[in-house]
PDB file of C-alpha atoms in Angstrom:
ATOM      1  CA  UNK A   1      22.390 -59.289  31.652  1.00  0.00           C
ATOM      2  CA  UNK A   2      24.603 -56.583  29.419  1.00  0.00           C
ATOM      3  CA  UNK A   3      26.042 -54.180  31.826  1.00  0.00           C
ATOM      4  CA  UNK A   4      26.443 -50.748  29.903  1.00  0.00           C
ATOM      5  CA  UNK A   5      29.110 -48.124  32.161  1.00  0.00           C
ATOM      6  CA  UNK A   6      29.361 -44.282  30.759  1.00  0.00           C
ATOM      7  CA  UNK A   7      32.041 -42.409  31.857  1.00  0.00           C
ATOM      8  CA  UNK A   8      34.040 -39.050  30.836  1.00  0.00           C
ATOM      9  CA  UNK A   9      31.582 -36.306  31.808  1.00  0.00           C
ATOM     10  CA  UNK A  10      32.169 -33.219  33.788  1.00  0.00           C
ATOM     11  CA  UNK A  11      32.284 -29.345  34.115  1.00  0.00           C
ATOM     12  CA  UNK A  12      32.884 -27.967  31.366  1.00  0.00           C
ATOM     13  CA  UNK A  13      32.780 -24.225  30.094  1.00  0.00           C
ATOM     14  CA  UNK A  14      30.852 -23.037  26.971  1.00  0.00           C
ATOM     15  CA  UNK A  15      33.349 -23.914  24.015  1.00  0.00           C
ATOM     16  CA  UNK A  16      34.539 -26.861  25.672  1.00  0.00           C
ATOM     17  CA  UNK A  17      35.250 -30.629  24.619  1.00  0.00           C
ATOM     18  CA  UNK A  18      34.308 -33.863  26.582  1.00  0.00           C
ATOM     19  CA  UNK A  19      34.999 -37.570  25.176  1.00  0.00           C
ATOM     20  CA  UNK A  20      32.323 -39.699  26.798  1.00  0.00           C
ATOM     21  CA  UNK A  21      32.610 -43.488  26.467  1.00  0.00           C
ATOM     22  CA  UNK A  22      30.575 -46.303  26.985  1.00  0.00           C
ATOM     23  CA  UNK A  23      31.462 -50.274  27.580  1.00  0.00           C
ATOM     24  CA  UNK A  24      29.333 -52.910  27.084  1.00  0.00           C
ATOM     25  CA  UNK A  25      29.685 -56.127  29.450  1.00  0.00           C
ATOM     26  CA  UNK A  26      29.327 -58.273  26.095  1.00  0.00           C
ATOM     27  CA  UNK A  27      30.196 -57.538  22.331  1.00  0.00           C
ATOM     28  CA  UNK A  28      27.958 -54.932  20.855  1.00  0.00           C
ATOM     29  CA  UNK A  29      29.463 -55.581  17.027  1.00  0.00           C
ATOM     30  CA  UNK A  30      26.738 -56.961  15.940  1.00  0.00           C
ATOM     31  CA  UNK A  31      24.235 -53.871  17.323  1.00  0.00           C
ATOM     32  CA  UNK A  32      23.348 -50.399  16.098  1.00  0.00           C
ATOM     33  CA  UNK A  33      24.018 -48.026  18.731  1.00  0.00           C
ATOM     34  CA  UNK A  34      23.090 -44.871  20.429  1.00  0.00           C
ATOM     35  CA  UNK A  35      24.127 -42.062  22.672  1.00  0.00           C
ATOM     36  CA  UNK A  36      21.222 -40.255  24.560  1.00  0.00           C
ATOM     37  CA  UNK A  37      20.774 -37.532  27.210  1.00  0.00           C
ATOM     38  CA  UNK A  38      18.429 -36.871  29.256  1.00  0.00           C
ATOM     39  CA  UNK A  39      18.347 -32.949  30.966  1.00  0.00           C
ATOM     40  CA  UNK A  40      16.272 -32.229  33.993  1.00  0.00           C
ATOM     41  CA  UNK A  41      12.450 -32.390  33.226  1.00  0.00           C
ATOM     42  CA  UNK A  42      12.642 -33.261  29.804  1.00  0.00           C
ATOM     43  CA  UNK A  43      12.440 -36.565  28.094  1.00  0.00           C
ATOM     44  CA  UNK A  44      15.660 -38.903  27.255  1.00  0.00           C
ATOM     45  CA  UNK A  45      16.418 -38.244  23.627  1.00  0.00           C
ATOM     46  CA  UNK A  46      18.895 -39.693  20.793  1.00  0.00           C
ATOM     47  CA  UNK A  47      21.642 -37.147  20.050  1.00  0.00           C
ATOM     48  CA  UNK A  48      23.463 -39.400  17.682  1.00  0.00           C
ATOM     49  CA  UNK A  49      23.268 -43.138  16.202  1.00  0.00           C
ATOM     50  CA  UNK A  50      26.226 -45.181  14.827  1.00  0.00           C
ATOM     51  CA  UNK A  51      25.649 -48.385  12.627  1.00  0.00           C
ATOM     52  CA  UNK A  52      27.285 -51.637  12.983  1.00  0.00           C
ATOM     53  CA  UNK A  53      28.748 -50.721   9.612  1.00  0.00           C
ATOM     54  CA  UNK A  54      30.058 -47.386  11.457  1.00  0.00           C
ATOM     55  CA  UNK A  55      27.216 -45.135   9.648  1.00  0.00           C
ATOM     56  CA  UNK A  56      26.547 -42.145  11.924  1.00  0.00           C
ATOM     57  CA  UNK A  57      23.457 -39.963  12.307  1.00  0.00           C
ATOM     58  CA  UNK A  58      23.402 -36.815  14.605  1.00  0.00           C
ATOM     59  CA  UNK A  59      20.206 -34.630  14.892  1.00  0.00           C
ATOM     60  CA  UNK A  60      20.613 -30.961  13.864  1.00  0.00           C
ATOM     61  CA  UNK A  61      21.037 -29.129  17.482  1.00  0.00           C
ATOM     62  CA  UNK A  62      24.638 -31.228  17.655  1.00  0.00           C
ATOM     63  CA  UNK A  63      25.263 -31.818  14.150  1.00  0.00           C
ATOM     64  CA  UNK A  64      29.175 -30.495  13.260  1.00  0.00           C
ATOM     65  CA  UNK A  65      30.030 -30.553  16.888  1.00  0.00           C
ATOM     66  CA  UNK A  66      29.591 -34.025  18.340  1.00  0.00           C
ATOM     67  CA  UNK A  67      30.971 -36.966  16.857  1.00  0.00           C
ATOM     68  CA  UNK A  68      29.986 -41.244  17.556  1.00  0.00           C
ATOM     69  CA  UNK A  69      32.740 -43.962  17.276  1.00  0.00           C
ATOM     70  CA  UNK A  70      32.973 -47.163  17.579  1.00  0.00           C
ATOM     71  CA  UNK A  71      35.833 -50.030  18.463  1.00  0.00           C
ATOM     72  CA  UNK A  72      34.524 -53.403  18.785  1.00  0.00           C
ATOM     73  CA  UNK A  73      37.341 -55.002  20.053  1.00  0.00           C
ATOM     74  CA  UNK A  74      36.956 -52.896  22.952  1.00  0.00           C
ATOM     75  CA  UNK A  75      32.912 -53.674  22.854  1.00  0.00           C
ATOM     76  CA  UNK A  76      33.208 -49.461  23.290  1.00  0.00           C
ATOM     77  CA  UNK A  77      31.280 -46.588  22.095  1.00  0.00           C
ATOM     78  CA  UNK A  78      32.615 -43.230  22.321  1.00  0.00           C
ATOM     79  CA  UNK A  79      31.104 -39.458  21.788  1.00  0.00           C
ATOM     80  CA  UNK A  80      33.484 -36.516  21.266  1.00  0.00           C
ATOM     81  CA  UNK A  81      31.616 -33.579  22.091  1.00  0.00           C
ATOM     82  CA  UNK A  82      33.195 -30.196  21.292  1.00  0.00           C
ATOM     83  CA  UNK A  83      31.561 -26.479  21.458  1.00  0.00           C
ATOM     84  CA  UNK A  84      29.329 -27.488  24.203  1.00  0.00           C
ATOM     85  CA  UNK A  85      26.614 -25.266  25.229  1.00  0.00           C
ATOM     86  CA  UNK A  86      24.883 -24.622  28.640  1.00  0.00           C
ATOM     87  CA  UNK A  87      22.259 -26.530  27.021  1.00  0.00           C
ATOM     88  CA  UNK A  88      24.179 -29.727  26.503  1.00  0.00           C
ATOM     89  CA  UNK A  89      24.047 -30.128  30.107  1.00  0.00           C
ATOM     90  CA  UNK A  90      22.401 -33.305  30.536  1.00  0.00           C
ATOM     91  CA  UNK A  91      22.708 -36.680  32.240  1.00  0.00           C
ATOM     92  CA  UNK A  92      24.182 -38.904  28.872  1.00  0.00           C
ATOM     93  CA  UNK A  93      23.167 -42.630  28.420  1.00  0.00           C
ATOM     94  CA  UNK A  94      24.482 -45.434  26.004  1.00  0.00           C
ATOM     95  CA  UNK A  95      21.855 -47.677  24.693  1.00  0.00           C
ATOM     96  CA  UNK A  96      20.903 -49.957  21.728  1.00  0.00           C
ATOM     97  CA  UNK A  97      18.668 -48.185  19.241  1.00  0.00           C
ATOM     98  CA  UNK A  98      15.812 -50.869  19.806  1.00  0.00           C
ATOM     99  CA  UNK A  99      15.309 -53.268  22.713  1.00  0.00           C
ATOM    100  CA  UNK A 100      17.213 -51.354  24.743  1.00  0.00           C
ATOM    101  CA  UNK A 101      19.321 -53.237  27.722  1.00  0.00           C
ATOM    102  CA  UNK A 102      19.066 -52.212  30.976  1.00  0.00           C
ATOM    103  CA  UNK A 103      20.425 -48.442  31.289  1.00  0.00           C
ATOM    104  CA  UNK A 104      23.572 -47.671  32.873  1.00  0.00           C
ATOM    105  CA  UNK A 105      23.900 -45.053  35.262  1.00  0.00           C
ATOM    106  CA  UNK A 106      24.989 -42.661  32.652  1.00  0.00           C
ATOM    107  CA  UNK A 107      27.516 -39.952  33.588  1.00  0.00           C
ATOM    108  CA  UNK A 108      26.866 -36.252  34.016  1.00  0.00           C
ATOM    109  CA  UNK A 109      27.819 -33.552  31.454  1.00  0.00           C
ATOM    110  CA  UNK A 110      27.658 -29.748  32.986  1.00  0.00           C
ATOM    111  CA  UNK A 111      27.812 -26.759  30.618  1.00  0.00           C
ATOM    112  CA  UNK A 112      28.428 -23.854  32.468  1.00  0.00           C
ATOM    113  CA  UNK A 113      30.836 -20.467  33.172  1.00  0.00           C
TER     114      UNK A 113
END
């Protein structure tokens, strides 16, 4: 079973940067990945997509401030997030974009002054 371990979240004020990253027990090369985040009572939801080709696709409410990479070799996926708002706060995931594994335990991202 894939283990997937986030890691790189914190307290952060409004205008600040986080780097998140994600390891996969196994190689993920050959997968299209995500980052999500779930905030309290919402849904989980995709804030940006990276192909195995290294294609990226953020939605509109991060577009121009976060940014998805990739290295392989280190069967890694990272997010840079910079201008964070308050409502970036969220817990944030790593998954496959279909047939996801099992989710980690994500790690926390708090936006606040």
């Amino acid at each position: 079973q894939v283990q997937l371990v986030e890691s790189g979240g914190g307290l952060v004020q409004p205008g600040g940067s986080l780097r998140l990253s994600c390891v996969a027990s196994r190689d993920i090369s050959v997968l299209h990945m995500g980052w999500y985040r779930q905030a309290p009572g919402k849904q989980r939801e995709l804030v940006a997509s990276i192909t195995t080709a290294g294609a990226t696709l953020l939605p509109d409410p991060v577009k121009g401030r976060f940014t998805i990479s990739r290295d392989n070799a280190k069967n890694a996926v990272y997010l840079q997030m910079n201008s964070l708002k308050p409502e970036d706060t969220a817990v944030y995931y790593c998954n496959r974009l279909v047939n996801y594994y099992p989710w980690g335990q994500g790690t926390q991202v708090t936006v606040s002054s």
